Amino acid sequence: MKSELPPFTYHPDPVNTGAVKESDSQCICCGIVRGYIYTASVYSCRSDLQDQICPWCIASGLAAEKFDATFSDSVPLFQAGVPRSIIDVVTKKTPGYESWQQETWLAHCGDACEFHGDATAADLESISAKVKAEFLKDFFLSEEKWITIKQHYIPKGDPAVYKFVCRHCESVLLGMDFT
Protein backbone atom coordinates (compact mmCIF):
# COMPACT_ATOMS: atom_id res chain seq x y z
CA MET A 1 0.00 0.00 0.00
CA LYS A 2 1.38 3.42 -0.99
CA SER A 3 1.59 6.13 1.62
CA GLU A 4 1.24 9.83 0.85
CA LEU A 5 4.70 11.26 0.17
CA PRO A 6 6.21 13.65 2.69
CA PRO A 7 6.36 17.27 1.49
CA PHE A 8 9.64 18.57 0.07
CA THR A 9 9.90 22.36 0.03
CA TYR A 10 12.66 22.43 -2.57
CA HIS A 11 11.48 19.51 -4.72
CA PRO A 12 7.68 19.69 -4.68
CA ASP A 13 6.93 16.77 -7.04
CA PRO A 14 9.75 14.19 -6.98
CA VAL A 15 7.57 11.54 -8.63
CA ASN A 16 6.93 13.77 -11.65
CA THR A 17 10.63 14.66 -11.95
CA GLY A 18 11.65 10.99 -11.75
CA ALA A 19 13.61 11.26 -8.49
CA VAL A 20 11.09 8.99 -6.75
CA LYS A 21 9.20 6.09 -8.28
CA GLU A 22 6.52 3.67 -7.17
CA SER A 23 8.12 0.53 -5.80
CA ASP A 24 7.50 -2.49 -3.62
CA SER A 25 11.10 -2.32 -2.39
CA GLN A 26 11.94 -2.27 1.28
CA CYS A 27 13.90 0.78 2.42
CA ILE A 28 17.45 -0.10 3.44
CA CYS A 29 17.32 2.65 6.06
CA CYS A 30 14.03 2.08 7.94
CA GLY A 31 13.13 -1.41 6.72
CA ILE A 32 9.62 -0.36 5.68
CA VAL A 33 7.92 -0.92 2.31
CA ARG A 34 6.04 2.34 1.66
CA GLY A 35 5.22 2.12 -2.04
CA TYR A 36 7.92 4.57 -3.23
CA ILE A 37 11.71 4.53 -3.49
CA TYR A 38 14.27 7.25 -4.29
CA THR A 39 16.02 6.75 -7.65
CA ALA A 40 18.45 9.66 -8.09
CA SER A 41 22.02 10.18 -6.88
CA VAL A 42 23.22 9.37 -3.39
CA TYR A 43 26.64 10.61 -2.31
CA SER A 44 28.00 8.32 0.41
CA CYS A 45 30.84 5.92 1.16
CA ARG A 46 28.30 3.15 0.57
CA SER A 47 27.72 2.28 -3.07
CA ASP A 48 24.55 0.22 -2.55
CA LEU A 49 22.12 3.03 -1.68
CA GLN A 50 20.66 4.00 -5.05
CA ASP A 51 17.11 2.66 -5.44
CA GLN A 52 17.23 1.57 -1.77
CA ILE A 53 16.05 4.58 0.28
CA CYS A 54 12.47 5.71 0.83
CA PRO A 55 11.48 9.39 0.59
CA TRP A 56 10.49 9.41 4.29
CA CYS A 57 14.05 8.60 5.38
CA ILE A 58 15.27 11.43 3.17
CA ALA A 59 12.68 13.90 4.51
CA SER A 60 13.46 13.11 8.14
CA GLY A 61 17.22 13.29 7.60
CA LEU A 62 17.61 9.71 8.87
CA ALA A 63 19.20 8.47 5.62
CA ALA A 64 21.71 11.34 5.57
CA GLU A 65 22.62 10.69 9.19
CA LYS A 66 22.69 6.88 9.06
CA PHE A 67 24.74 6.65 5.85
CA ASP A 68 26.62 9.98 6.03
CA ALA A 69 24.88 10.73 2.75
CA THR A 70 23.86 13.75 0.72
CA PHE A 71 21.51 13.88 -2.25
CA SER A 72 22.91 16.86 -4.12
CA ASP A 73 26.09 18.94 -4.26
CA SER A 74 26.33 21.73 -1.67
CA VAL A 75 29.02 23.77 -3.45
CA PRO A 76 26.74 25.71 -5.85
CA LEU A 77 24.51 26.75 -2.94
CA PHE A 78 27.49 27.82 -0.83
CA GLN A 79 28.81 29.82 -3.78
CA ALA A 80 25.41 31.52 -4.09
CA GLY A 81 25.56 32.59 -0.44
CA VAL A 82 22.62 30.45 0.70
CA PRO A 83 22.50 29.98 4.51
CA ARG A 84 23.93 26.70 5.84
CA SER A 85 20.58 25.68 7.35
CA ILE A 86 18.94 25.78 3.90
CA ILE A 87 21.88 24.00 2.27
CA ASP A 88 21.48 21.20 4.81
CA VAL A 89 17.77 20.86 3.99
CA VAL A 90 18.47 20.71 0.24
CA THR A 91 21.42 18.33 0.42
CA LYS A 92 20.35 16.09 3.33
CA LYS A 93 16.53 16.19 3.45
CA THR A 94 15.49 16.72 -0.18
CA PRO A 95 15.55 14.28 -3.11
CA GLY A 96 18.22 15.24 -5.63
CA TYR A 97 17.91 14.85 -9.38
CA GLU A 98 19.73 12.97 -12.09
CA SER A 99 21.98 14.93 -14.42
CA TRP A 100 24.57 14.06 -17.02
CA GLN A 101 27.54 15.07 -14.90
CA GLN A 102 26.84 16.74 -11.54
CA GLU A 103 23.60 18.40 -10.56
CA THR A 104 23.73 22.11 -9.74
CA TRP A 105 20.96 23.31 -7.44
CA LEU A 106 20.09 26.91 -8.31
CA ALA A 107 19.49 29.74 -5.86
CA HIS A 108 17.71 33.10 -6.09
CA CYS A 109 16.66 35.79 -3.62
CA GLY A 110 19.04 34.35 -1.01
CA ASP A 111 17.35 30.94 -0.96
CA ALA A 112 17.55 27.65 -2.83
CA CYS A 113 15.02 27.38 -5.64
CA GLU A 114 12.40 24.69 -6.10
CA PHE A 115 13.41 22.01 -8.60
CA HIS A 116 10.69 21.30 -11.18
CA GLY A 117 12.46 18.80 -13.43
CA ASP A 118 13.32 19.03 -17.08
CA ALA A 119 12.31 22.28 -18.69
CA THR A 120 9.78 22.15 -21.50
CA ALA A 121 10.24 23.80 -24.88
CA ALA A 122 7.65 26.35 -23.69
CA ASP A 123 9.80 27.10 -20.63
CA LEU A 124 12.75 27.88 -22.90
CA GLU A 125 10.59 30.17 -25.02
CA SER A 126 9.04 32.03 -22.11
CA ILE A 127 12.00 32.89 -19.87
CA SER A 128 12.55 36.57 -19.22
CA ALA A 129 15.27 38.52 -21.03
CA LYS A 130 17.13 38.93 -17.72
CA VAL A 131 17.06 35.19 -16.95
CA LYS A 132 18.12 34.38 -20.52
CA ALA A 133 21.05 36.82 -20.31
CA GLU A 134 22.22 35.22 -17.04
CA PHE A 135 21.81 31.73 -18.50
CA LEU A 136 23.86 32.61 -21.59
CA LYS A 137 26.55 34.20 -19.42
CA ASP A 138 26.66 31.28 -16.93
CA PHE A 139 27.03 28.69 -19.69
CA PHE A 140 29.21 30.77 -22.04
CA LEU A 141 26.62 30.60 -24.80
CA SER A 142 26.10 32.91 -27.72
CA GLU A 143 22.66 33.99 -28.89
CA GLU A 144 23.14 31.75 -31.94
CA LYS A 145 23.90 28.71 -29.75
CA TRP A 146 20.81 29.49 -27.62
CA ILE A 147 18.66 29.49 -30.76
CA THR A 148 20.13 26.14 -31.80
CA ILE A 149 19.48 24.66 -28.35
CA LYS A 150 15.86 25.82 -28.43
CA GLN A 151 15.32 24.48 -31.96
CA HIS A 152 16.62 21.00 -31.12
CA TYR A 153 15.72 20.77 -27.44
CA ILE A 154 14.11 17.58 -26.15
CA PRO A 155 13.40 17.14 -22.43
CA LYS A 156 15.69 14.49 -20.90
CA GLY A 157 17.99 14.94 -23.89
CA ASP A 158 21.52 16.23 -24.30
CA PRO A 159 21.86 19.02 -23.41
CA ALA A 160 19.52 18.69 -20.46
CA VAL A 161 17.87 21.91 -19.32
CA TYR A 162 16.40 21.98 -15.81
CA LYS A 163 13.64 24.22 -14.50
CA PHE A 164 13.96 25.90 -11.12
CA VAL A 165 11.49 28.35 -9.59
CA CYS A 166 12.40 31.01 -7.02
CA ARG A 167 10.32 30.51 -3.86
CA HIS A 168 10.15 34.27 -3.30
CA CYS A 169 9.75 36.14 -6.61
CA GLU A 170 8.62 33.10 -8.66
CA SER A 171 11.22 33.73 -11.37
CA VAL A 172 11.85 30.71 -13.56
CA LEU A 173 15.56 29.90 -13.77
CA LEU A 174 17.25 27.35 -15.98
CA GLY A 175 20.16 25.05 -15.28
CA MET A 176 21.91 22.99 -17.91
CA ASP A 177 24.06 19.90 -18.16
CA PHE A 178 25.39 17.87 -21.06
CA THR A 179 27.67 14.95 -21.78
mmCIF file of C-alpha atoms in Angstrom:
data_model
loop_
_atom_site.group_PDB
_atom_site.id
_atom_site.type_symbol
_atom_site.label_atom_id
_atom_site.label_comp_id
_atom_site.label_asym_id
_atom_site.label_seq_id
_atom_site.Cartn_x
_atom_site.Cartn_y
_atom_site.Cartn_z
ATOM 1 C CA MET A 1 0.000 0.000 0.000
ATOM 2 C CA LYS A 2 1.375 3.415 -0.988
ATOM 3 C CA SER A 3 1.588 6.131 1.618
ATOM 4 C CA GLU A 4 1.241 9.832 0.849
ATOM 5 C CA LEU A 5 4.696 11.256 0.169
ATOM 6 C CA PRO A 6 6.210 13.647 2.691
ATOM 7 C CA PRO A 7 6.361 17.266 1.486
ATOM 8 C CA PHE A 8 9.640 18.568 0.069
ATOM 9 C CA THR A 9 9.899 22.359 0.029
ATOM 10 C CA TYR A 10 12.664 22.431 -2.568
ATOM 11 C CA HIS A 11 11.485 19.506 -4.722
ATOM 12 C CA PRO A 12 7.679 19.687 -4.680
ATOM 13 C CA ASP A 13 6.925 16.772 -7.045
ATOM 14 C CA PRO A 14 9.748 14.193 -6.982
ATOM 15 C CA VAL A 15 7.570 11.538 -8.630
ATOM 16 C CA ASN A 16 6.929 13.771 -11.645
ATOM 17 C CA THR A 17 10.630 14.658 -11.952
ATOM 18 C CA GLY A 18 11.650 10.990 -11.749
ATOM 19 C CA ALA A 19 13.609 11.258 -8.493
ATOM 20 C CA VAL A 20 11.091 8.992 -6.751
ATOM 21 C CA LYS A 21 9.204 6.088 -8.283
ATOM 22 C CA GLU A 22 6.523 3.669 -7.172
ATOM 23 C CA SER A 23 8.125 0.534 -5.799
ATOM 24 C CA ASP A 24 7.498 -2.491 -3.615
ATOM 25 C CA SER A 25 11.104 -2.325 -2.390
ATOM 26 C CA GLN A 26 11.939 -2.272 1.283
ATOM 27 C CA CYS A 27 13.901 0.784 2.417
ATOM 28 C CA ILE A 28 17.450 -0.099 3.442
ATOM 29 C CA CYS A 29 17.324 2.650 6.063
ATOM 30 C CA CYS A 30 14.031 2.082 7.937
ATOM 31 C CA GLY A 31 13.129 -1.407 6.723
ATOM 32 C CA ILE A 32 9.618 -0.364 5.678
ATOM 33 C CA VAL A 33 7.921 -0.919 2.310
ATOM 34 C CA ARG A 34 6.037 2.343 1.663
ATOM 35 C CA GLY A 35 5.223 2.125 -2.037
ATOM 36 C CA TYR A 36 7.925 4.568 -3.225
ATOM 37 C CA ILE A 37 11.713 4.528 -3.494
ATOM 38 C CA TYR A 38 14.269 7.246 -4.293
ATOM 39 C CA THR A 39 16.021 6.748 -7.655
ATOM 40 C CA ALA A 40 18.446 9.656 -8.092
ATOM 41 C CA SER A 41 22.021 10.178 -6.881
ATOM 42 C CA VAL A 42 23.219 9.365 -3.387
ATOM 43 C CA TYR A 43 26.636 10.608 -2.305
ATOM 44 C CA SER A 44 27.999 8.321 0.412
ATOM 45 C CA CYS A 45 30.836 5.916 1.158
ATOM 46 C CA ARG A 46 28.300 3.154 0.572
ATOM 47 C CA SER A 47 27.721 2.280 -3.068
ATOM 48 C CA ASP A 48 24.548 0.219 -2.549
ATOM 49 C CA LEU A 49 22.119 3.028 -1.678
ATOM 50 C CA GLN A 50 20.655 4.001 -5.051
ATOM 51 C CA ASP A 51 17.108 2.656 -5.442
ATOM 52 C CA GLN A 52 17.232 1.565 -1.775
ATOM 53 C CA ILE A 53 16.049 4.580 0.277
ATOM 54 C CA CYS A 54 12.471 5.713 0.830
ATOM 55 C CA PRO A 55 11.485 9.389 0.591
ATOM 56 C CA TRP A 56 10.490 9.407 4.288
ATOM 57 C CA CYS A 57 14.048 8.602 5.383
ATOM 58 C CA ILE A 58 15.269 11.432 3.168
ATOM 59 C CA ALA A 59 12.679 13.903 4.506
ATOM 60 C CA SER A 60 13.462 13.113 8.136
ATOM 61 C CA GLY A 61 17.220 13.288 7.595
ATOM 62 C CA LEU A 62 17.605 9.709 8.867
ATOM 63 C CA ALA A 63 19.201 8.468 5.617
ATOM 64 C CA ALA A 64 21.709 11.336 5.569
ATOM 65 C CA GLU A 65 22.616 10.692 9.191
ATOM 66 C CA LYS A 66 22.694 6.885 9.063
ATOM 67 C CA PHE A 67 24.740 6.649 5.854
ATOM 68 C CA ASP A 68 26.624 9.976 6.031
ATOM 69 C CA ALA A 69 24.882 10.727 2.750
ATOM 70 C CA THR A 70 23.856 13.747 0.718
ATOM 71 C CA PHE A 71 21.508 13.875 -2.250
ATOM 72 C CA SER A 72 22.912 16.863 -4.121
ATOM 73 C CA ASP A 73 26.086 18.936 -4.259
ATOM 74 C CA SER A 74 26.330 21.732 -1.667
ATOM 75 C CA VAL A 75 29.022 23.768 -3.453
ATOM 76 C CA PRO A 76 26.736 25.709 -5.854
ATOM 77 C CA LEU A 77 24.510 26.749 -2.943
ATOM 78 C CA PHE A 78 27.493 27.815 -0.832
ATOM 79 C CA GLN A 79 28.812 29.819 -3.785
ATOM 80 C CA ALA A 80 25.410 31.522 -4.091
ATOM 81 C CA GLY A 81 25.560 32.585 -0.437
ATOM 82 C CA VAL A 82 22.621 30.450 0.704
ATOM 83 C CA PRO A 83 22.499 29.982 4.507
ATOM 84 C CA ARG A 84 23.926 26.703 5.837
ATOM 85 C CA SER A 85 20.582 25.677 7.353
ATOM 86 C CA ILE A 86 18.939 25.780 3.897
ATOM 87 C CA ILE A 87 21.876 24.002 2.273
ATOM 88 C CA ASP A 88 21.478 21.201 4.814
ATOM 89 C CA VAL A 89 17.772 20.859 3.987
ATOM 90 C CA VAL A 90 18.468 20.714 0.236
ATOM 91 C CA THR A 91 21.417 18.331 0.420
ATOM 92 C CA LYS A 92 20.354 16.085 3.327
ATOM 93 C CA LYS A 93 16.534 16.192 3.447
ATOM 94 C CA THR A 94 15.491 16.721 -0.180
ATOM 95 C CA PRO A 95 15.553 14.284 -3.112
ATOM 96 C CA GLY A 96 18.217 15.237 -5.625
ATOM 97 C CA TYR A 97 17.907 14.851 -9.376
ATOM 98 C CA GLU A 98 19.732 12.965 -12.094
ATOM 99 C CA SER A 99 21.979 14.935 -14.424
ATOM 100 C CA TRP A 100 24.569 14.057 -17.019
ATOM 101 C CA GLN A 101 27.536 15.069 -14.898
ATOM 102 C CA GLN A 102 26.838 16.736 -11.544
ATOM 103 C CA GLU A 103 23.599 18.397 -10.558
ATOM 104 C CA THR A 104 23.731 22.112 -9.739
ATOM 105 C CA TRP A 105 20.957 23.310 -7.445
ATOM 106 C CA LEU A 106 20.094 26.906 -8.310
ATOM 107 C CA ALA A 107 19.485 29.739 -5.858
ATOM 108 C CA HIS A 108 17.709 33.095 -6.091
ATOM 109 C CA CYS A 109 16.656 35.788 -3.617
ATOM 110 C CA GLY A 110 19.044 34.350 -1.008
ATOM 111 C CA ASP A 111 17.351 30.939 -0.964
ATOM 112 C CA ALA A 112 17.555 27.653 -2.829
ATOM 113 C CA CYS A 113 15.024 27.379 -5.636
ATOM 114 C CA GLU A 114 12.398 24.692 -6.100
ATOM 115 C CA PHE A 115 13.409 22.014 -8.601
ATOM 116 C CA HIS A 116 10.685 21.301 -11.176
ATOM 117 C CA GLY A 117 12.459 18.798 -13.427
ATOM 118 C CA ASP A 118 13.321 19.028 -17.076
ATOM 119 C CA ALA A 119 12.313 22.278 -18.691
ATOM 120 C CA THR A 120 9.783 22.147 -21.496
ATOM 121 C CA ALA A 121 10.239 23.799 -24.877
ATOM 122 C CA ALA A 122 7.648 26.348 -23.689
ATOM 123 C CA ASP A 123 9.805 27.102 -20.629
ATOM 124 C CA LEU A 124 12.751 27.881 -22.902
ATOM 125 C CA GLU A 125 10.593 30.170 -25.025
ATOM 126 C CA SER A 126 9.045 32.030 -22.112
ATOM 127 C CA ILE A 127 12.004 32.895 -19.870
ATOM 128 C CA SER A 128 12.551 36.572 -19.219
ATOM 129 C CA ALA A 129 15.272 38.516 -21.029
ATOM 130 C CA LYS A 130 17.130 38.926 -17.723
ATOM 131 C CA VAL A 131 17.061 35.194 -16.954
ATOM 132 C CA LYS A 132 18.116 34.376 -20.515
ATOM 133 C CA ALA A 133 21.048 36.816 -20.312
ATOM 134 C CA GLU A 134 22.216 35.220 -17.038
ATOM 135 C CA PHE A 135 21.807 31.727 -18.500
ATOM 136 C CA LEU A 136 23.858 32.612 -21.595
ATOM 137 C CA LYS A 137 26.546 34.196 -19.418
ATOM 138 C CA ASP A 138 26.663 31.278 -16.928
ATOM 139 C CA PHE A 139 27.031 28.688 -19.686
ATOM 140 C CA PHE A 140 29.213 30.770 -22.037
ATOM 141 C CA LEU A 141 26.621 30.596 -24.798
ATOM 142 C CA SER A 142 26.099 32.912 -27.717
ATOM 143 C CA GLU A 143 22.656 33.985 -28.889
ATOM 144 C CA GLU A 144 23.136 31.745 -31.939
ATOM 145 C CA LYS A 145 23.903 28.713 -29.752
ATOM 146 C CA TRP A 146 20.808 29.493 -27.621
ATOM 147 C CA ILE A 147 18.658 29.487 -30.759
ATOM 148 C CA THR A 148 20.129 26.137 -31.801
ATOM 149 C CA ILE A 149 19.483 24.656 -28.346
ATOM 150 C CA LYS A 150 15.864 25.820 -28.432
ATOM 151 C CA GLN A 151 15.319 24.482 -31.959
ATOM 152 C CA HIS A 152 16.620 21.004 -31.118
ATOM 153 C CA TYR A 153 15.716 20.774 -27.442
ATOM 154 C CA ILE A 154 14.112 17.578 -26.150
ATOM 155 C CA PRO A 155 13.397 17.135 -22.427
ATOM 156 C CA LYS A 156 15.694 14.489 -20.901
ATOM 157 C CA GLY A 157 17.992 14.942 -23.887
ATOM 158 C CA ASP A 158 21.516 16.233 -24.298
ATOM 159 C CA PRO A 159 21.864 19.018 -23.406
ATOM 160 C CA ALA A 160 19.521 18.694 -20.460
ATOM 161 C CA VAL A 161 17.869 21.906 -19.318
ATOM 162 C CA TYR A 162 16.396 21.976 -15.814
ATOM 163 C CA LYS A 163 13.641 24.221 -14.503
ATOM 164 C CA PHE A 164 13.959 25.903 -11.116
ATOM 165 C CA VAL A 165 11.494 28.354 -9.592
ATOM 166 C CA CYS A 166 12.396 31.006 -7.017
ATOM 167 C CA ARG A 167 10.321 30.511 -3.864
ATOM 168 C CA HIS A 168 10.151 34.273 -3.299
ATOM 169 C CA CYS A 169 9.755 36.137 -6.605
ATOM 170 C CA GLU A 170 8.622 33.096 -8.657
ATOM 171 C CA SER A 171 11.216 33.731 -11.368
ATOM 172 C CA VAL A 172 11.853 30.707 -13.557
ATOM 173 C CA LEU A 173 15.562 29.898 -13.774
ATOM 174 C CA LEU A 174 17.255 27.352 -15.982
ATOM 175 C CA GLY A 175 20.161 25.050 -15.278
ATOM 176 C CA MET A 176 21.905 22.991 -17.912
ATOM 177 C CA ASP A 177 24.060 19.901 -18.157
ATOM 178 C CA PHE A 178 25.394 17.868 -21.061
ATOM 179 C CA THR A 179 27.670 14.951 -21.778
#
